[in-house]
């Protein structure tokens, strides 16, 4: 924990805080006090932590800090959703999105600035990779959203009840920081979110999925998006490294390690003429026949750097019907926050950042001769 900069307490787990207080010659229970001040009361000024001695507060001020990412812009949507752009220490800008629903408030959290995995239907993937977010920058998104929503105020307005690691980046390629952040999110002295209310969404980093059970019991969602290896490799290059059978085996192993009966969510973005044919639905049903899961269908959200198109509502309902007939629980994600560019797959950071990184991405794509135009292989159902 020793760095050239004072340690940022925002991203420290309870165990790490206890170590820090022990090193300062204090009792470990100070960790719980400080966690409650920061994450439950929203206090980031040491002088306001009134149950901590003045001497210790001075020590904390000189040896540590509580720093949040800077909020650059806020975009409220007509549907009640809200997108915030924040600036992280690397200078990159990333996005986080609040989605209110009946009885819950979900925050879609980013784990990286940009992403190296280059899924062809994803705006973040078009940017290339900039940097990993620190644990404090990941937890900071939850703190900021709660503060903006008034959850720290004495009236305790509605705050965040669910977190999905589905913002910018592949969470399992920033494994240590994501695990540390999740442990704070789930700590009863911090946000106290249950394992069912924190979801890690992965494109399929198999070795990291195999390590998950040693670190967390959070829920998991798998970005599948195709029913066979050939098509998946075309739209998700990571499939060349970790094909579907290996991915599903790793997810099954993780689910089997959990004491309760939870199932993963299979995310399937429906792209017109690419993966939305009835035959794809039948193939998907066959693939997942013995794999307990829920399936979430996401009609593609178009963005400027992609030629892909949203499927017709008939295609979506046909696809859903085939899966339901095969016995699956299927949801169709309603497009939220489309007016502010915060729908699924649209998160790109700020405009300047987007332009700079998109240019770099397109230059690289040109070098590799990659062409996604040939993906439009099937007719609308
Ligand atoms: S879908 Fe996820 S893993 Fe794929 S490029 Fe986008 S952010 Fe990265």
Coordinates of C-alpha atoms and ligand atoms in Angstrom, one line a residue:
X1 CA 0.0 0.0 0.0
X2 CA 3.0 2.3 0.2
X3 CA 3.1 4.5 -2.9
X4 CA 4.7 7.8 -3.7
X5 CA 1.2 9.5 -3.3
X6 CA -0.7 9.3 0.0
X7 CA -2.9 6.2 0.0
X8 CA -6.4 6.8 -1.2
X9 CA -8.7 5.3 1.4
X10 CA -11.7 5.3 -1.0
X11 CA -10.7 2.0 -2.7
X12 CA -9.4 0.1 0.4
X13 CA -11.1 -3.0 1.6
X14 CA -11.8 -3.4 5.3
X15 CA -8.8 -5.7 5.7
X16 CA -6.5 -3.2 4.0
X17 CA -7.8 -0.4 6.2
X18 CA -7.3 -2.6 9.3
X19 CA -3.7 -3.1 8.2
X20 CA -3.2 0.6 7.7
X21 CA -4.6 1.5 11.1
X22 CA -2.5 -1.2 12.8
X23 CA 0.6 0.3 11.0
X24 CA -0.4 3.7 12.5
X25 CA -0.5 2.2 16.0
X26 CA -4.3 2.4 16.1
X27 CA -6.9 -0.2 16.9
X28 CA -8.2 -2.1 13.8
X29 CA -11.8 -1.1 14.5
X30 CA -11.0 2.3 13.2
X31 CA -11.3 0.7 9.8
X32 CA -15.0 0.2 10.3
X33 CA -15.5 3.7 11.6
X34 CA -13.8 5.3 8.6
X35 CA -15.6 3.0 6.1
X36 CA -18.9 4.1 7.5
X37 CA -18.0 7.8 7.3
X38 CA -16.9 7.5 3.7
X39 CA -19.3 5.0 2.2
X40 CA -22.5 5.3 4.3
X41 CA -22.4 9.0 5.3
X42 CA -20.6 10.3 2.2
X43 CA -18.0 12.2 4.3
X44 CA -14.6 12.6 2.7
X45 CA -13.3 15.4 4.9
X46 CA -11.3 13.9 7.8
X47 CA -12.2 16.9 10.1
X48 CA -15.9 15.9 9.9
X49 CA -15.2 12.4 11.3
X50 CA -16.1 13.4 14.8
X51 CA -15.7 10.0 16.6
X52 CA -12.1 9.9 15.6
X53 CA -9.5 11.7 17.7
X54 CA -8.0 15.0 16.5
X55 CA -4.6 13.4 16.6
X56 CA -5.6 10.5 14.4
X57 CA -7.3 12.8 12.0
X58 CA -4.1 14.8 11.6
X59 CA -2.2 11.6 11.1
X60 CA -4.7 10.5 8.4
X61 CA -4.5 13.9 6.7
X62 CA -0.7 13.7 6.4
X63 CA -0.5 10.0 5.5
X64 CA -3.6 9.3 3.4
X65 CA -6.3 11.0 1.3
X66 CA -9.8 10.4 0.1
X67 CA -9.9 11.4 -3.6
X68 CA -12.8 10.9 -6.0
X69 CA -12.7 11.0 -9.8
X70 CA -13.7 14.4 -11.1
X71 CA -17.2 14.7 -12.6
X72 CA -16.8 16.3 -16.0
X73 CA -20.4 16.2 -17.3
X74 CA -23.9 15.0 -16.3
X75 CA -26.5 14.0 -18.9
X76 CA -30.0 13.3 -17.5
X77 CA -32.2 11.3 -19.8
X78 CA -35.8 11.9 -20.5
X79 CA -36.5 8.4 -19.1
X80 CA -35.0 9.1 -15.7
X81 CA -31.6 7.6 -16.5
X82 CA -28.5 9.7 -16.0
X83 CA -25.0 9.4 -17.5
X84 CA -22.0 11.0 -15.9
X85 CA -18.6 11.4 -17.5
X86 CA -15.8 11.3 -15.0
X87 CA -12.1 11.9 -15.4
X88 CA -9.7 9.4 -13.9
X89 CA -6.1 9.8 -12.8
X90 CA -4.7 8.8 -16.2
X91 CA -6.5 11.8 -17.7
X92 CA -8.9 9.5 -19.6
X93 CA -12.6 10.1 -19.3
X94 CA -15.1 7.2 -18.7
X95 CA -18.8 6.9 -18.3
X96 CA -21.2 5.6 -15.7
X97 CA -24.9 5.3 -16.1
X98 CA -27.7 5.2 -13.6
X99 CA -30.8 3.3 -14.6
X100 CA -33.9 3.7 -12.3
X101 CA -36.4 0.8 -12.4
X102 CA -39.4 0.0 -10.2
X103 CA -38.0 -0.9 -6.8
X104 CA -34.3 -0.6 -7.6
X105 CA -31.7 1.7 -8.9
X106 CA -28.9 0.2 -11.0
X107 CA -25.5 1.7 -11.7
X108 CA -23.6 0.5 -14.7
X109 CA -20.0 0.9 -13.7
X110 CA -16.8 1.2 -15.9
X111 CA -13.7 -0.8 -15.1
X112 CA -11.3 0.4 -17.8
X113 CA -10.9 3.5 -20.0
X114 CA -11.5 2.0 -23.4
X115 CA -11.1 -1.7 -24.0
X116 CA -8.6 -3.9 -25.8
X117 CA -11.0 -6.6 -26.9
X118 CA -12.5 -4.9 -29.9
X119 CA -15.9 -6.5 -30.1
X120 CA -17.3 -5.3 -33.4
X121 CA -20.7 -4.2 -32.0
X122 CA -19.3 -2.1 -29.2
X123 CA -18.5 1.6 -29.2
X124 CA -16.0 1.2 -26.3
X125 CA -14.2 -1.4 -28.3
X126 CA -13.8 1.0 -31.2
X127 CA -11.6 3.2 -28.9
X128 CA -8.9 0.8 -28.1
X129 CA -7.5 0.5 -24.6
X130 CA -6.3 3.5 -22.5
X131 CA -5.9 2.4 -18.9
X132 CA -7.2 0.4 -16.0
X133 CA -9.2 2.1 -13.4
X134 CA -8.0 1.9 -9.8
X135 CA -10.2 0.3 -7.1
X136 CA -10.9 3.9 -5.8
X137 CA -11.9 5.0 -9.3
X138 CA -14.3 2.1 -9.5
X139 CA -15.8 2.5 -6.0
X140 CA -15.8 6.2 -6.6
X141 CA -18.4 5.8 -9.3
X142 CA -20.8 4.3 -6.8
X143 CA -20.0 7.0 -4.2
X144 CA -20.6 9.8 -6.8
X145 CA -23.9 8.3 -8.0
X146 CA -25.2 7.9 -4.4
X147 CA -24.1 11.5 -3.6
X148 CA -25.8 12.8 -6.8
X149 CA -29.0 10.9 -6.0
X150 CA -29.1 12.2 -2.4
X151 CA -28.5 8.8 -0.8
X152 CA -26.1 10.3 1.8
X153 CA -28.5 13.1 2.9
X154 CA -30.3 12.8 6.2
X155 CA -33.6 12.3 4.3
X156 CA -31.9 9.3 2.6
X157 CA -33.3 9.7 -0.9
X158 CA -33.1 6.7 -3.2
X159 CA -29.6 5.4 -3.9
X160 CA -28.0 2.6 -5.8
X161 CA -29.3 -0.8 -5.0
X162 CA -27.6 -2.8 -7.8
X163 CA -24.3 -2.6 -9.6
X164 CA -23.5 -4.1 -12.9
X165 CA -19.9 -4.1 -14.2
X166 CA -21.1 -3.5 -17.7
X167 CA -19.7 -0.1 -18.5
X168 CA -16.5 0.6 -20.3
X169 CA -13.9 -2.1 -20.3
X170 CA -13.6 -5.8 -19.6
X171 CA -13.7 -6.1 -15.8
X172 CA -11.7 -9.4 -15.6
X173 CA -8.8 -7.8 -17.4
X174 CA -8.5 -5.4 -14.5
X175 CA -9.0 -8.3 -12.0
X176 CA -7.3 -7.1 -8.8
X177 CA -8.8 -3.6 -8.8
X178 CA -12.3 -4.9 -9.7
X179 CA -12.1 -7.5 -6.9
X180 CA -11.0 -4.9 -4.4
X181 CA -13.8 -2.5 -5.5
X182 CA -16.4 -5.2 -5.3
X183 CA -15.4 -6.2 -1.8
X184 CA -16.0 -2.6 -0.7
X185 CA -19.3 -2.5 -2.5
X186 CA -20.4 -5.6 -0.7
X187 CA -19.0 -4.8 2.7
X188 CA -21.7 -4.1 5.4
X189 CA -19.6 -1.2 6.7
X190 CA -19.8 0.3 3.2
X191 CA -22.6 -0.1 0.7
X192 CA -23.6 -3.6 1.9
X193 CA -24.8 -4.8 -1.6
X194 CA -25.6 -8.4 -1.7
X195 CA -23.9 -11.0 -4.0
X196 CA -27.1 -11.1 -6.0
X197 CA -27.0 -7.3 -6.6
X198 CA -23.4 -7.0 -7.9
X199 CA -22.9 -8.5 -11.3
X200 CA -19.6 -8.9 -13.2
X201 CA -20.2 -9.0 -16.9
X202 CA -17.4 -10.7 -18.9
X203 CA -16.8 -11.3 -22.5
X204 CA -15.1 -14.5 -21.5
X205 CA -11.6 -14.2 -20.0
X206 CA -11.5 -17.9 -19.1
X207 CA -8.4 -17.9 -16.8
X208 CA -9.9 -15.0 -14.8
X209 CA -13.3 -16.7 -14.5
X210 CA -11.5 -19.7 -13.1
X211 CA -9.9 -17.5 -10.4
X212 CA -13.1 -15.8 -9.5
X213 CA -14.2 -18.2 -6.8
X214 CA -11.1 -17.5 -4.7
X215 CA -12.0 -13.8 -4.5
X216 CA -15.8 -13.2 -4.6
X217 CA -19.2 -14.7 -4.8
X218 CA -20.7 -11.9 -6.9
X219 CA -23.1 -12.7 -9.7
X220 CA -21.9 -13.1 -13.3
X221 CA -23.2 -12.3 -16.7
X222 CA -21.6 -13.7 -19.9
X223 CA -21.5 -11.7 -23.1
X224 CA -22.1 -14.5 -25.6
X225 CA -23.7 -12.8 -28.6
X226 CA -23.4 -15.8 -30.9
X227 CA -24.4 -19.4 -30.9
X228 CA -21.3 -20.9 -32.5
X229 CA -17.6 -20.3 -32.5
X230 CA -17.3 -19.2 -36.1
X231 CA -19.8 -16.4 -35.7
X232 CA -18.6 -15.5 -32.2
X233 CA -15.0 -15.2 -33.4
X234 CA -16.0 -12.9 -36.2
X235 CA -17.8 -10.4 -33.8
X236 CA -15.8 -11.1 -30.7
X237 CA -12.0 -11.7 -31.3
X238 CA -11.6 -13.0 -27.8
X239 CA -13.4 -16.1 -28.9
X240 CA -10.3 -17.1 -31.0
X241 CA -8.5 -17.5 -27.7
X242 CA -11.2 -18.8 -25.4
X243 CA -13.9 -20.6 -27.5
X244 CA -17.5 -21.1 -26.3
X245 CA -17.0 -24.6 -24.8
X246 CA -14.1 -23.5 -22.6
X247 CA -16.0 -20.3 -21.6
X248 CA -19.2 -22.2 -20.6
X249 CA -17.2 -24.8 -18.7
X250 CA -15.4 -22.1 -16.7
X251 CA -18.7 -20.3 -15.9
X252 CA -20.3 -23.6 -14.8
X253 CA -17.3 -24.3 -12.5
X254 CA -17.8 -20.9 -10.9
X255 CA -21.5 -21.3 -10.5
X256 CA -21.0 -24.7 -9.0
X257 CA -18.6 -23.2 -6.4
X258 CA -21.4 -20.9 -5.0
X259 CA -23.4 -22.3 -2.1
X260 CA -26.7 -20.9 -3.4
X261 CA -28.7 -21.8 -6.5
X262 CA -27.9 -18.9 -8.7
X263 CA -27.6 -19.0 -12.5
X264 CA -25.6 -16.7 -14.8
X265 CA -27.2 -14.4 -17.3
X266 CA -26.3 -15.0 -20.9
X267 CA -26.2 -11.6 -22.7
X268 CA -27.0 -11.8 -26.4
X269 CA -27.0 -8.6 -28.5
X270 CA -29.2 -9.1 -31.5
X271 CA -27.7 -7.5 -34.6
X272 CA -29.8 -7.3 -37.7
X273 CA -28.7 -9.8 -40.3
X274 CA -25.8 -11.0 -38.3
X275 CA -27.0 -13.1 -35.4
X276 CA -30.7 -12.6 -35.2
X277 CA -32.0 -15.3 -37.5
X278 CA -34.4 -18.0 -36.3
X279 CA -31.7 -20.6 -36.9
X280 CA -29.4 -18.7 -34.6
X281 CA -32.1 -18.9 -31.9
X282 CA -32.5 -22.6 -32.4
X283 CA -28.7 -23.1 -32.3
X284 CA -28.5 -21.1 -29.1
X285 CA -31.2 -23.1 -27.5
X286 CA -29.3 -26.3 -28.4
X287 CA -26.0 -24.9 -27.1
X288 CA -27.5 -24.0 -23.7
X289 CA -29.7 -27.0 -23.4
X290 CA -27.9 -28.4 -20.4
X291 CA -26.5 -25.1 -19.1
X292 CA -28.7 -23.5 -16.4
X293 CA -29.0 -19.8 -17.2
X294 CA -31.3 -16.9 -17.9
X295 CA -31.0 -15.2 -21.3
X296 CA -31.1 -11.5 -21.8
X297 CA -31.6 -10.3 -25.4
X298 CA -30.3 -6.8 -26.2
X299 CA -31.5 -5.3 -29.4
X300 CA -28.3 -3.6 -30.9
X301 CA -28.0 0.1 -30.2
X302 CA -26.6 1.8 -33.4
X303 CA -23.7 4.2 -33.0
X304 CA -21.8 6.3 -35.6
X305 CA -18.7 4.1 -36.0
X306 CA -20.7 1.0 -36.7
X307 CA -22.6 -0.2 -39.8
X308 CA -24.6 -2.7 -37.7
X309 CA -28.3 -2.1 -37.4
X310 CA -31.0 -2.7 -34.8
X311 CA -33.1 -5.7 -35.5
X312 CA -36.8 -5.4 -36.2
X313 CA -39.2 -5.9 -33.3
X314 CA -40.5 -9.0 -35.2
X315 CA -37.0 -10.5 -35.2
X316 CA -36.6 -9.9 -31.5
X317 CA -39.9 -11.4 -30.6
X318 CA -39.4 -14.4 -32.9
X319 CA -36.0 -15.0 -31.3
X320 CA -37.4 -14.7 -27.9
X321 CA -40.3 -17.0 -28.7
X322 CA -38.0 -19.8 -29.9
X323 CA -35.9 -19.7 -26.7
X324 CA -39.0 -19.6 -24.5
X325 CA -40.5 -22.5 -26.3
X326 CA -37.2 -24.4 -25.6
X327 CA -37.8 -23.7 -21.9
X328 CA -35.5 -20.7 -21.2
X329 CA -36.3 -17.7 -19.1
X330 CA -35.8 -14.8 -21.5
X331 CA -35.8 -11.1 -21.0
X332 CA -35.5 -8.4 -23.6
X333 CA -33.6 -5.4 -22.4
X334 CA -35.6 -2.2 -22.9
X335 CA -33.4 0.4 -24.5
X336 CA -32.8 3.1 -21.9
X337 CA -31.0 6.4 -22.1
X338 CA -30.7 6.2 -25.8
X339 CA -31.1 10.0 -26.1
X340 CA -27.9 10.6 -24.1
X341 CA -25.8 7.9 -25.8
X342 CA -25.8 5.7 -22.7
X343 CA -27.6 2.6 -23.9
X344 CA -25.8 -0.7 -23.9
X345 CA -22.7 -0.7 -26.1
X346 CA -22.7 3.1 -26.6
X347 CA -20.4 4.2 -23.8
X348 CA -17.4 6.0 -25.2
X349 CA -16.1 8.7 -22.8
X350 CA -16.1 12.3 -23.9
X351 CA -16.1 13.6 -27.4
X352 CA -12.5 14.7 -27.6
X353 CA -11.3 11.4 -26.1
X354 CA -13.6 9.5 -28.4
X355 CA -12.3 11.2 -31.6
X356 CA -8.7 10.7 -30.6
X357 CA -9.0 7.1 -29.8
X358 CA -11.4 6.3 -32.6
X359 CA -8.8 7.7 -35.1
X360 CA -6.2 5.5 -33.5
X361 CA -8.5 2.4 -33.6
X362 CA -9.4 3.0 -37.3
X363 CA -5.7 3.4 -38.2
X364 CA -5.0 0.1 -36.5
X365 CA -8.0 -1.6 -38.1
X366 CA -6.7 -0.4 -41.4
X367 CA -3.3 -2.0 -40.7
X368 CA -4.7 -5.3 -39.8
X369 CA -7.1 -5.3 -42.8
X370 CA -10.0 -6.2 -40.5
X371 CA -13.3 -5.9 -42.2
X372 CA -16.6 -6.5 -40.5
X373 CA -18.7 -5.9 -43.6
X374 CA -18.9 -9.6 -44.4
X375 CA -20.7 -10.3 -41.1
X376 CA -24.1 -9.5 -42.5
X377 CA -24.7 -13.1 -43.4
X378 CA -28.4 -13.8 -42.6
X379 CA -31.7 -12.2 -43.5
X380 CA -34.0 -10.7 -41.0
X381 CA -36.2 -13.3 -39.6
Ligands
LIG1 S1 -18.3 -5.5 -25.4 FE1 -17.1 -5.3 -23.5 S2 -15.3 -6.6 -23.9 FE2 -16.2 -6.2 -25.9 S3 -15.1 -4.3 -26.6 FE3 -17.0 -3.6 -25.5 S4 -16.3 -3.2 -23.5 FE4 -14.7 -4.5 -24.4

